[in-house]
Short mmCIF file of C-alpha atoms in Angstrom, two decimals:
data_model
loop_
_atom_site.label_atom_id
_atom_site.label_comp_id
_atom_site.label_asym_id
_atom_site.label_seq_id
_atom_site.Cartn_x
_atom_site.Cartn_y
_atom_site.Cartn_z
CA MET A 547 -4.00 10.64 6.87
CA GLY A 548 -0.99 12.48 5.52
CA GLN A 549 -2.16 15.83 6.87
CA GLU A 550 -1.43 17.04 10.38
CA ILE A 551 -4.29 18.10 12.66
CA GLU A 552 -4.35 20.75 15.38
CA THR A 553 -5.77 18.77 18.28
CA CYS A 554 -6.34 15.28 19.68
CA GLU A 555 -9.49 16.28 21.59
CA PHE A 556 -12.96 16.28 19.99
CA SER A 557 -16.45 17.03 21.27
CA ALA A 558 -19.85 15.63 20.31
CA HIS A 559 -20.41 18.89 18.41
CA ASP A 560 -17.22 18.26 16.39
CA PHE A 561 -18.49 14.85 15.31
CA ALA A 562 -21.95 16.16 14.40
CA GLU A 563 -20.63 19.15 12.49
CA PHE A 564 -18.02 17.07 10.70
CA GLN A 565 -20.73 14.62 9.62
CA ARG A 566 -22.83 17.52 8.31
CA ARG A 567 -19.94 18.94 6.29
CA LEU A 568 -19.02 15.46 5.06
CA GLY A 569 -22.59 15.06 3.79
CA ARG A 570 -22.47 18.36 1.93
CA GLU A 571 -19.11 17.56 0.33
CA THR A 572 -20.29 14.06 -0.62
CA GLN A 573 -23.32 15.64 -2.33
CA LEU A 574 -21.07 18.08 -4.20
CA LEU A 575 -18.78 15.27 -5.33
CA ALA A 576 -21.78 13.36 -6.69
CA GLU A 577 -22.70 16.46 -8.71
CA TRP A 578 -19.16 16.60 -10.08
CA PHE A 579 -19.43 13.00 -11.24
CA GLU A 580 -22.72 13.78 -12.99
CA GLU A 581 -21.28 16.91 -14.62
CA GLY A 582 -17.96 15.33 -15.63
CA VAL A 583 -15.73 18.06 -14.21
CA PHE A 584 -12.67 15.90 -13.54
CA ALA A 585 -9.37 16.53 -15.29
CA SER A 586 -8.61 14.15 -18.17
CA ASP A 587 -4.86 14.42 -18.72
CA GLY A 588 -4.17 10.82 -19.71
CA ALA A 589 -2.53 8.18 -17.53
CA ILE A 590 -0.34 9.65 -14.79
CA GLY A 591 1.56 7.57 -12.26
CA GLY A 592 3.38 7.90 -8.99
CA TYR A 593 4.12 6.03 -5.77
CA GLU A 594 4.69 6.24 -2.02
CA LEU A 595 7.36 4.06 -0.43
CA GLU A 596 7.18 3.38 3.29
CA ALA A 597 10.70 2.71 4.55
CA CYS A 598 12.23 1.75 7.89
CA LEU A 599 15.22 3.01 9.81
CA LEU A 600 17.52 0.43 11.39
CA ASP A 601 20.50 0.70 13.68
CA ARG A 602 23.86 -1.00 13.21
CA ASP A 603 22.47 -4.21 14.74
CA ALA A 604 19.50 -4.24 12.33
CA ASN A 605 17.02 -3.27 15.03
CA PRO A 606 14.42 -0.52 14.48
CA ALA A 607 16.02 2.89 15.02
CA PRO A 608 13.46 5.50 16.25
CA LEU A 609 15.21 8.41 14.59
CA ASN A 610 12.91 9.77 11.89
CA GLN A 611 12.75 13.26 13.45
CA PRO A 612 16.52 13.92 13.45
CA LEU A 613 16.78 12.23 10.06
CA LEU A 614 14.15 14.51 8.52
CA GLU A 615 15.85 17.56 10.01
CA ARG A 616 19.17 16.58 8.47
CA LEU A 617 17.57 15.53 5.19
CA ASP A 618 15.45 18.63 4.49
CA GLU A 619 13.64 16.87 1.64
CA SER A 620 9.97 17.70 0.98
CA LEU A 621 9.29 14.29 -0.61
CA VAL A 622 10.25 12.46 2.61
CA VAL A 623 7.79 12.71 5.51
CA PRO A 624 7.25 11.01 8.88
CA GLU A 625 5.17 7.87 9.31
CA LEU A 626 3.30 6.45 12.31
CA ALA A 627 6.43 5.05 14.00
CA THR A 628 9.59 7.03 14.63
CA PHE A 629 11.51 4.21 12.91
CA ASN A 630 9.57 4.71 9.64
CA VAL A 631 9.44 7.39 6.94
CA GLU A 632 7.52 7.75 3.70
CA ILE A 633 9.16 8.66 0.39
CA ASN A 634 6.85 10.29 -2.13
CA SER A 635 7.36 10.64 -5.87
CA THR A 636 6.79 13.24 -8.51
CA ALA A 637 3.67 12.45 -10.54
CA ARG A 638 4.59 11.69 -14.18
CA ALA A 639 2.80 10.95 -17.42
CA LEU A 640 3.09 7.24 -18.17
CA GLN A 641 4.97 7.38 -21.44
CA GLY A 642 8.45 7.14 -22.91
CA ASP A 643 11.17 6.52 -20.31
CA VAL A 644 8.99 7.31 -17.29
CA PHE A 645 10.14 4.26 -15.31
CA GLU A 646 13.80 5.16 -15.73
CA ARG A 647 13.00 8.63 -14.40
CA MET A 648 11.00 7.15 -11.48
CA ALA A 649 13.91 4.87 -10.63
CA GLU A 650 16.42 7.71 -10.86
CA GLU A 651 14.38 9.89 -8.50
CA LEU A 652 13.78 7.10 -5.97
CA GLN A 653 17.43 6.01 -6.00
CA SER A 654 18.58 9.60 -5.54
CA ILE A 655 16.32 10.16 -2.53
CA TRP A 656 17.22 6.75 -1.12
CA ASP A 657 20.95 7.47 -1.33
CA LYS A 658 20.46 10.95 0.13
CA SER A 659 18.44 9.47 3.02
CA ASN A 660 21.09 6.87 3.72
CA ARG A 661 23.79 9.53 3.80
CA ALA A 662 21.73 11.55 6.29
CA ALA A 663 21.09 8.45 8.42
CA GLN A 664 24.74 7.39 8.64
CA PRO A 665 25.90 10.01 11.18
CA LEU A 666 22.93 8.98 13.35
CA GLY A 667 24.18 5.39 13.41
CA ALA A 668 21.28 4.29 11.23
CA ARG A 669 20.54 3.06 7.72
CA MET A 670 17.50 2.76 5.49
CA GLY A 671 15.63 -0.43 4.72
CA MET A 672 12.69 -1.35 2.51
CA ILE A 673 10.89 -4.56 3.42
CA GLY A 674 7.27 -5.55 4.03
CA ILE A 675 7.92 -6.56 7.66
CA MET A 676 11.27 -6.42 9.44
CA PRO A 677 12.04 -9.99 10.61
CA SER A 678 14.09 -8.51 13.45
CA LEU A 679 11.10 -6.54 14.78
CA GLN A 680 10.06 -7.34 18.37
CA GLN A 681 6.59 -6.49 19.59
CA GLN A 682 7.25 -5.27 23.11
CA GLN A 683 10.52 -3.43 22.46
CA ALA A 684 9.58 -1.48 19.32
CA LEU A 685 5.81 -1.27 18.96
CA THR A 686 5.04 1.09 21.83
CA LEU A 687 3.51 4.55 22.04
CA HIS A 688 6.98 5.78 23.04
CA ASN A 689 7.97 5.15 19.40
CA MET A 690 4.95 6.92 17.89
CA SER A 691 5.82 9.97 15.77
CA PRO A 692 4.93 13.13 17.75
CA LEU A 693 2.08 14.24 15.50
CA ASN A 694 -1.47 14.91 16.66
CA ARG A 695 -3.02 12.88 13.87
CA TYR A 696 -1.42 9.68 15.11
CA GLN A 697 -2.33 10.23 18.77
CA ALA A 698 -5.90 11.08 17.74
CA LEU A 699 -6.09 7.97 15.55
CA ASN A 700 -5.00 5.80 18.46
CA ASP A 701 -7.50 7.45 20.81
CA GLN A 702 -10.45 7.16 18.44
CA VAL A 703 -9.74 3.56 17.42
CA PHE A 704 -9.76 2.43 21.02
CA LYS A 705 -12.88 4.46 21.82
CA LEU A 706 -14.65 2.55 19.06
CA ARG A 707 -13.23 -0.67 20.53
CA HIS A 708 -14.42 0.34 24.03
CA GLY A 709 -10.84 -0.01 25.24
CA LYS A 710 -10.48 -3.64 24.21
CA PRO A 711 -6.98 -4.64 23.00
CA LEU A 712 -6.38 -5.53 19.40
CA THR A 713 -6.12 -9.24 18.68
CA VAL A 714 -3.96 -10.60 15.87
CA GLN A 715 -4.55 -14.21 14.85
CA ILE A 716 -2.71 -15.47 11.77
CA GLU A 717 -2.66 -19.09 10.63
CA GLY A 718 0.23 -19.67 8.25
CA ARG A 719 3.09 -22.14 8.20
CA GLU A 720 3.05 -21.44 11.93
CA THR A 721 0.41 -19.81 14.12
CA LEU A 722 0.56 -16.39 15.74
CA ASN A 723 -1.86 -15.23 18.46
CA ILE A 724 -1.12 -11.93 20.18
CA GLU A 725 -2.83 -8.93 21.76
CA HIS A 726 -1.75 -5.30 21.54
CA ASP A 727 -2.95 -2.18 23.33
CA ASP A 728 -2.37 0.52 20.69
CA VAL A 729 -2.31 1.07 16.92
CA MET A 730 1.48 0.73 16.69
CA LEU A 731 1.07 -2.75 15.20
CA GLU A 732 0.24 -0.94 11.96
CA SER A 733 3.80 0.39 11.80
CA ALA A 734 5.16 -3.15 11.50
CA ALA A 735 3.79 -3.29 7.93
CA THR A 736 5.39 -1.12 5.23
CA SER A 737 4.24 -0.92 1.64
CA PHE A 738 4.91 0.45 -1.82
CA GLN A 739 1.71 2.24 -2.80
CA ILE A 740 1.26 2.75 -6.54
CA HIS A 741 -0.88 5.65 -7.76
CA LEU A 742 -2.69 5.76 -11.11
CA GLN A 743 -4.52 8.93 -12.15
CA ALA A 744 -7.33 7.96 -14.48
CA ASP A 745 -9.94 9.57 -16.69
CA ALA A 746 -13.29 9.59 -14.87
CA LYS A 747 -14.92 7.63 -17.72
CA ARG A 748 -12.44 4.76 -17.28
CA ALA A 749 -11.81 5.05 -13.55
CA ALA A 750 -14.42 2.48 -12.48
CA LEU A 751 -13.12 -0.05 -15.01
CA LEU A 752 -9.51 0.48 -13.92
CA TYR A 753 -10.53 0.32 -10.27
CA ASN A 754 -12.27 -3.03 -10.76
CA LEU A 755 -9.28 -4.31 -12.72
CA SER A 756 -6.97 -3.14 -9.94
CA LYS A 757 -8.87 -5.44 -7.60
CA ILE A 758 -8.54 -8.32 -10.06
CA ALA A 759 -4.84 -7.56 -10.55
CA SER A 760 -4.22 -7.50 -6.78
CA ALA A 761 -3.66 -11.27 -6.58
CA PRO A 762 -0.87 -11.56 -9.18
CA MET A 763 0.65 -8.31 -7.88
CA VAL A 764 0.86 -9.71 -4.34
CA ALA A 765 2.11 -13.08 -5.57
CA VAL A 766 5.00 -11.64 -7.55
CA SER A 767 5.99 -9.01 -4.95
CA ALA A 768 5.46 -10.82 -1.61
CA ASN A 769 8.11 -9.79 0.92
CA SER A 770 6.73 -10.40 4.42
CA PRO A 771 6.98 -14.04 5.56
CA TYR A 772 8.09 -13.47 9.16
CA LEU A 773 6.48 -11.65 12.07
CA PHE A 774 7.74 -11.80 15.67
CA GLY A 775 9.73 -14.96 14.95
CA HIS A 776 6.83 -16.80 13.28
CA ASP A 777 6.79 -18.10 9.70
CA LEU A 778 3.32 -17.12 8.47
CA TRP A 779 2.02 -15.99 5.04
CA ASP A 780 4.22 -15.03 2.09
CA GLU A 781 2.69 -11.56 2.52
CA THR A 782 1.89 -11.48 6.24
CA ARG A 783 1.56 -7.69 5.95
CA ILE A 784 -1.96 -8.25 4.54
CA PRO A 785 -3.59 -9.93 7.57
CA LEU A 786 -1.44 -7.91 9.98
CA PHE A 787 -2.62 -4.56 8.65
CA GLU A 788 -6.24 -5.70 8.48
CA GLN A 789 -6.17 -6.69 12.15
CA SER A 790 -4.00 -3.84 13.43
CA ILE A 791 -6.82 -1.27 13.03
CA SER A 792 -9.78 -3.57 13.59
CA VAL A 793 -12.80 -1.41 14.46
CA GLY A 794 -15.49 -2.68 12.08
CA ALA A 795 -17.99 -5.32 13.14
CA SER A 796 -18.42 -6.69 9.59
CA ASP A 797 -17.09 -6.41 6.05
CA LEU A 798 -19.37 -3.37 5.67
CA THR A 799 -17.45 -1.34 8.24
CA LYS A 800 -13.91 -2.77 8.38
CA ARG A 801 -11.41 0.05 7.94
CA VAL A 802 -8.91 -2.18 6.09
CA SER A 803 -10.43 -4.57 3.58
CA PHE A 804 -10.58 -5.80 0.01
CA GLY A 805 -14.15 -4.49 -0.16
CA ILE A 806 -17.49 -6.17 -0.68
CA ARG A 807 -18.08 -5.80 -4.43
CA TYR A 808 -16.96 -4.21 -7.66
CA LEU A 809 -18.03 -0.74 -8.70
CA TYR A 810 -21.15 -0.67 -10.85
CA ALA A 811 -20.81 2.74 -12.48
CA SER A 812 -18.29 5.12 -10.91
CA MET A 813 -15.88 5.68 -8.05
CA MET A 814 -18.58 7.82 -6.46
CA GLU A 815 -19.91 4.57 -4.99
CA ASN A 816 -16.84 4.39 -2.73
CA PHE A 817 -17.45 7.86 -1.33
CA GLU A 818 -21.14 7.19 -0.80
CA ALA A 819 -20.13 4.08 1.18
CA ASN A 820 -17.65 6.18 3.16
CA TYR A 821 -20.43 8.54 4.21
CA GLN A 822 -23.09 5.93 4.88
CA ARG A 823 -21.15 3.08 6.46
CA TYR A 824 -18.00 4.32 8.18
CA PRO A 825 -18.04 6.20 11.50
CA VAL A 826 -15.93 9.35 11.55
CA LEU A 827 -12.58 8.79 13.27
CA LEU A 828 -11.01 12.27 13.11
CA PRO A 829 -13.66 15.04 13.18
CA LEU A 830 -11.28 17.91 12.51
CA LEU A 831 -13.28 20.95 11.41
CA MET A 832 -11.44 22.87 8.71
CA ASP A 833 -12.04 26.41 7.50
CA GLU A 834 -11.99 25.46 3.82
CA PRO A 835 -14.49 26.10 1.02
CA VAL A 836 -16.75 23.14 0.30
CA GLU A 837 -15.10 22.79 -3.13
CA LYS A 838 -11.85 21.68 -1.48
CA LEU A 839 -13.60 18.55 -0.12
CA ALA A 840 -11.37 18.82 2.94
CA HIS A 841 -13.56 16.75 5.25
CA LEU A 842 -14.36 14.14 2.62
CA ARG A 843 -10.68 13.65 1.84
CA LEU A 844 -9.68 13.42 5.51
CA HIS A 845 -12.42 10.86 6.17
CA ASN A 846 -11.37 8.84 3.10
CA GLY A 847 -7.83 8.85 4.47
CA THR A 848 -9.01 6.88 7.52
CA ILE A 849 -10.42 4.05 5.40
CA TRP A 850 -7.60 1.87 4.09
CA ARG A 851 -9.07 -0.17 1.24
CA TRP A 852 -6.43 -2.30 -0.49
CA ASN A 853 -7.40 -0.38 -3.61
CA ARG A 854 -8.35 3.10 -2.44
CA PRO A 855 -9.96 5.89 -4.47
CA LEU A 856 -8.41 9.33 -4.05
CA ILE A 857 -9.51 12.84 -5.01
CA GLY A 858 -6.80 15.36 -5.79
CA PHE A 859 -6.48 18.75 -7.43
CA ASP A 860 -4.10 19.90 -10.14
CA ASP A 861 -2.24 23.21 -10.22
CA ASN A 862 -5.28 24.87 -11.82
CA GLY A 863 -7.60 23.66 -9.09
CA ARG A 864 -9.30 21.01 -11.23
CA PRO A 865 -10.21 17.81 -9.38
CA HIS A 866 -8.81 14.50 -10.57
CA LEU A 867 -9.29 10.84 -9.68
CA ARG A 868 -6.55 8.46 -8.58
CA ILE A 869 -6.43 4.79 -7.72
CA GLU A 870 -4.06 3.96 -4.88
CA HIS A 871 -2.96 0.33 -5.28
CA ARG A 872 -1.87 -0.58 -1.75
CA VAL A 873 -1.28 -4.33 -1.99
CA VAL A 874 2.47 -4.30 -2.80
CA PRO A 875 5.02 -4.46 0.05
CA ALA A 876 8.10 -2.29 0.27
CA GLY A 877 11.30 -3.58 -1.35
CA PRO A 878 13.31 -5.61 -1.92
CA SER A 879 15.21 -3.01 -3.99
CA VAL A 880 14.63 0.22 -5.89
CA ILE A 881 14.73 -1.75 -9.15
CA ASP A 882 12.19 -4.27 -7.85
CA ALA A 883 9.85 -1.50 -6.67
CA ILE A 884 9.78 0.28 -10.02
CA ALA A 885 9.39 -3.05 -11.83
CA ASN A 886 6.34 -3.70 -9.64
CA ALA A 887 4.91 -0.33 -10.64
CA ALA A 888 5.56 -0.98 -14.33
CA PHE A 889 3.87 -4.38 -14.09
CA TYR A 890 0.82 -2.88 -12.37
CA PHE A 891 0.41 0.00 -14.83
CA GLY A 892 0.83 -2.32 -17.80
CA LEU A 893 -1.39 -5.06 -16.40
CA VAL A 894 -4.46 -2.94 -15.64
CA THR A 895 -4.09 -1.05 -18.91
CA GLY A 896 -3.71 -4.25 -20.92
CA LEU A 897 -6.65 -5.89 -19.16
CA ALA A 898 -8.78 -2.80 -19.87
CA GLU A 899 -8.10 -3.27 -23.58
CA ARG A 900 -9.34 -6.86 -23.37
CA TYR A 901 -12.28 -6.69 -20.97
CA ALA A 902 -14.84 -3.90 -21.16
CA THR A 903 -16.89 -5.49 -18.36
CA PRO A 904 -14.46 -7.71 -16.44
CA GLU A 905 -16.84 -8.08 -13.51
CA THR A 906 -19.14 -10.20 -15.69
CA GLU A 907 -16.33 -12.65 -16.39
CA MET A 908 -14.50 -12.67 -13.04
CA GLY A 909 -16.82 -12.78 -10.05
CA PHE A 910 -15.89 -10.58 -7.12
CA ILE A 911 -15.74 -13.52 -4.70
CA ARG A 912 -13.15 -15.15 -6.95
CA ALA A 913 -11.08 -11.98 -7.15
CA ARG A 914 -11.14 -11.66 -3.36
CA SER A 915 -10.29 -15.35 -2.88
CA ASN A 916 -7.39 -14.96 -5.31
CA PHE A 917 -6.08 -12.00 -3.32
CA TYR A 918 -5.90 -13.82 0.00
CA ASN A 919 -4.59 -17.03 -1.60
CA ALA A 920 -1.78 -15.01 -3.18
CA ALA A 921 -0.99 -13.35 0.15
CA ARG A 922 -0.78 -16.79 1.80
CA MET A 923 1.10 -18.72 -0.86
CA GLY A 924 2.80 -16.17 -3.10
CA LEU A 925 3.90 -17.49 -6.48
CA LYS A 926 2.64 -20.98 -5.59
CA ALA A 927 -0.94 -19.79 -5.01
CA GLU A 928 -3.65 -21.34 -7.16
CA LEU A 929 -5.58 -18.54 -8.85
CA PHE A 930 -8.85 -18.49 -10.81
CA TRP A 931 -8.64 -16.47 -13.99
CA PHE A 932 -10.94 -15.30 -16.77
CA ASP A 933 -10.92 -18.65 -18.57
CA TRP A 934 -12.53 -20.24 -15.47
CA ASN A 935 -9.51 -22.46 -14.96
CA THR A 936 -7.10 -22.39 -12.06
CA CYS A 937 -3.33 -22.42 -12.25
CA PRO A 938 -0.36 -21.42 -10.07
CA ALA A 939 0.27 -17.69 -9.97
CA GLU A 940 3.76 -18.16 -11.39
CA THR A 941 2.34 -19.96 -14.45
CA LEU A 942 -0.40 -17.37 -14.95
CA ILE A 943 2.07 -14.49 -14.78
CA ARG A 944 4.66 -16.13 -17.02
CA GLU A 945 2.30 -17.47 -19.70
CA GLN A 946 -0.37 -14.75 -19.80
CA LEU A 947 0.05 -11.66 -17.69
CA LEU A 948 3.51 -10.55 -18.78
CA GLY A 949 2.16 -10.42 -22.31
CA VAL A 950 -0.91 -8.50 -21.19
CA ALA A 951 1.26 -6.03 -19.27
CA GLY A 952 3.57 -5.59 -22.26
CA ASP A 953 0.59 -4.77 -24.49
CA GLY A 954 -0.66 -2.31 -21.89
CA LEU A 955 2.67 -0.51 -21.65
CA ARG A 956 2.88 -0.28 -25.43
CA HIS A 957 -0.63 1.18 -25.45
CA LEU A 958 0.52 3.81 -22.96
CA GLY A 959 3.49 4.71 -25.17
CA ILE A 960 6.32 3.34 -23.02
CA ASP A 961 9.62 2.85 -24.88
CA ALA A 962 10.14 -0.70 -26.16
CA ALA A 963 13.52 -1.12 -24.48
CA SER A 964 12.05 0.09 -21.20
CA ILE A 965 9.21 -2.45 -21.42
CA ASP A 966 11.68 -5.27 -22.02
CA TYR A 967 13.87 -4.21 -19.10
CA TRP A 968 11.25 -3.67 -16.40
CA LEU A 969 9.02 -6.60 -17.30
CA GLY A 970 12.19 -8.67 -17.61
CA ILE A 971 12.74 -8.11 -13.89
CA ILE A 972 9.28 -9.53 -13.19
CA GLU A 973 9.86 -12.42 -15.59
CA GLN A 974 13.13 -13.42 -13.93
CA ARG A 975 11.48 -13.41 -10.51
CA VAL A 976 8.82 -15.79 -11.80
CA VAL A 977 11.16 -18.03 -13.79
CA ARG A 978 13.53 -18.40 -10.84
CA GLY A 979 10.74 -18.53 -8.26
CA ILE A 980 12.38 -15.76 -6.23
CA ASN A 981 10.63 -12.82 -4.62
CA GLY A 982 11.44 -11.20 -1.29
CA ALA A 983 9.50 -13.81 0.70
CA THR A 984 11.13 -16.82 -0.94
CA TRP A 985 14.60 -15.25 -0.61
CA GLN A 986 14.08 -14.74 3.12
CA ARG A 987 12.85 -18.30 3.60
CA GLN A 988 15.75 -19.72 1.58
CA TRP A 989 18.17 -17.76 3.76
CA VAL A 990 16.58 -19.19 6.93
CA ALA A 991 16.64 -22.71 5.45
CA ARG A 992 20.38 -22.33 4.89
CA HIS A 993 21.40 -20.39 8.00
CA GLY A 994 18.67 -21.09 10.55
CA PRO A 995 15.99 -18.85 12.16
CA HIS A 996 18.36 -16.09 13.22
CA PHE A 997 16.18 -13.11 12.39
CA GLN A 998 18.68 -10.42 13.37
CA ARG A 999 21.23 -11.96 11.02
CA LEU A 1000 18.55 -12.38 8.34
CA MET A 1001 17.79 -8.66 8.50
CA GLU A 1002 21.49 -7.84 8.27
CA ALA A 1003 21.94 -10.15 5.27
CA TYR A 1004 18.87 -8.66 3.62
CA LEU A 1005 20.20 -5.12 4.03
CA GLU A 1006 23.58 -6.16 2.66
CA GLN A 1007 21.95 -7.51 -0.49
CA GLN A 1008 19.64 -4.52 -0.74
CA GLU A 1009 22.62 -2.19 -0.68
CA SER A 1010 24.09 -4.05 -3.68
CA GLY A 1011 21.41 -2.38 -5.81
CA LYS A 1012 20.60 -5.65 -7.58
CA PRO A 1013 17.05 -6.99 -8.08
CA VAL A 1014 16.10 -9.77 -5.69
CA HIS A 1015 16.40 -12.58 -8.22
CA GLU A 1016 20.16 -11.85 -8.33
CA TRP A 1017 20.67 -11.76 -4.55
CA LEU A 1018 23.12 -14.08 -2.87
CA LEU A 1019 22.33 -16.37 0.04
#
């Protein structure tokens, strides 16, 4: 969905022809899997950070177009709402001081973006859901970025829904029941998407482990407790996003989901499911050779699995496989974001060294249950693990998973001091019981449910540059 399209209008012929081309490209991709043509360059990592723009009163500021004009930075692009942008990273080999270089790049772009926002009366924020966000004032088509792909997405979603409004029902500490007439609800949820390029022979294993790792990753990074004045899940972004583009009648066709099973053999199974089970949303016909997989990649971009397979191409035109780990929210700080990435890369790598067939020891239903429990309860969630016992997420992470992640980072060749620093950030969060969600709730417990002031206090602490476990209340 990152690419722009030329039109919002599509005919029956467009849908039929797109489906035909999608079938041909899916067949070609299957041949590539059989022939083993994918690049094998070792572990390579990157990220995408969805950020928000806020005005001086900590309300959403719909200014991404003038910001991007002032910024002139190719790694920063528009998002669905005019009060959001996306910051992309340079892909880097996961070795040595890679996390220091990731942090340096992200901090540099963040500071540059803030400087460009200041003359506009705005500032940058990274948070899973803005507590100051108001449904009727901000989440309207008036605040949709003026790109055809977003208008077309809105049109096609509501055609599949036969014009029926979206319904969001979330049972958390409080209960939220609302309706909405466009896809702008999606823009309320912002994430930190972690990318792992993997060898095709290990991609299925790492993909399955990414699903298993989703629960502890959400628990330790949760940063979205409030939505429209309601105290809901620790990571309310999860149910919100799933319901904000609800067009599937079952788990087989939901556009945002944890999935229905592990992979058996290869990531090709995801793309076969895309072709067989998911109606085409954006039938843009592109004049590209079949080897570019243009239609397959566009279609895949309209299916938002929490762990999404991606096909890319290197500078020599060779295809490669990536896993996009989408479960982590934005924020609370640059340091926290890179620590989350380090924990993910280390955790899945360390687990891969321990479990050649993890799906035989951790049933899919348990992995999925863990994921939603972690989204509801954060560090206090009870999780099943490989030893068939349950324990709080904070205990599991502190006593087992930090060690697993450390072993994984050493296996990748990350510098020892770097491992200690970045995993130390995760450890302190767990030891102190502080992630973005718990900090926000502690602030409200001390100061009351003043969500504008909460957002302002959050931004003040974010601008300190400190990790969340050192934030003041």
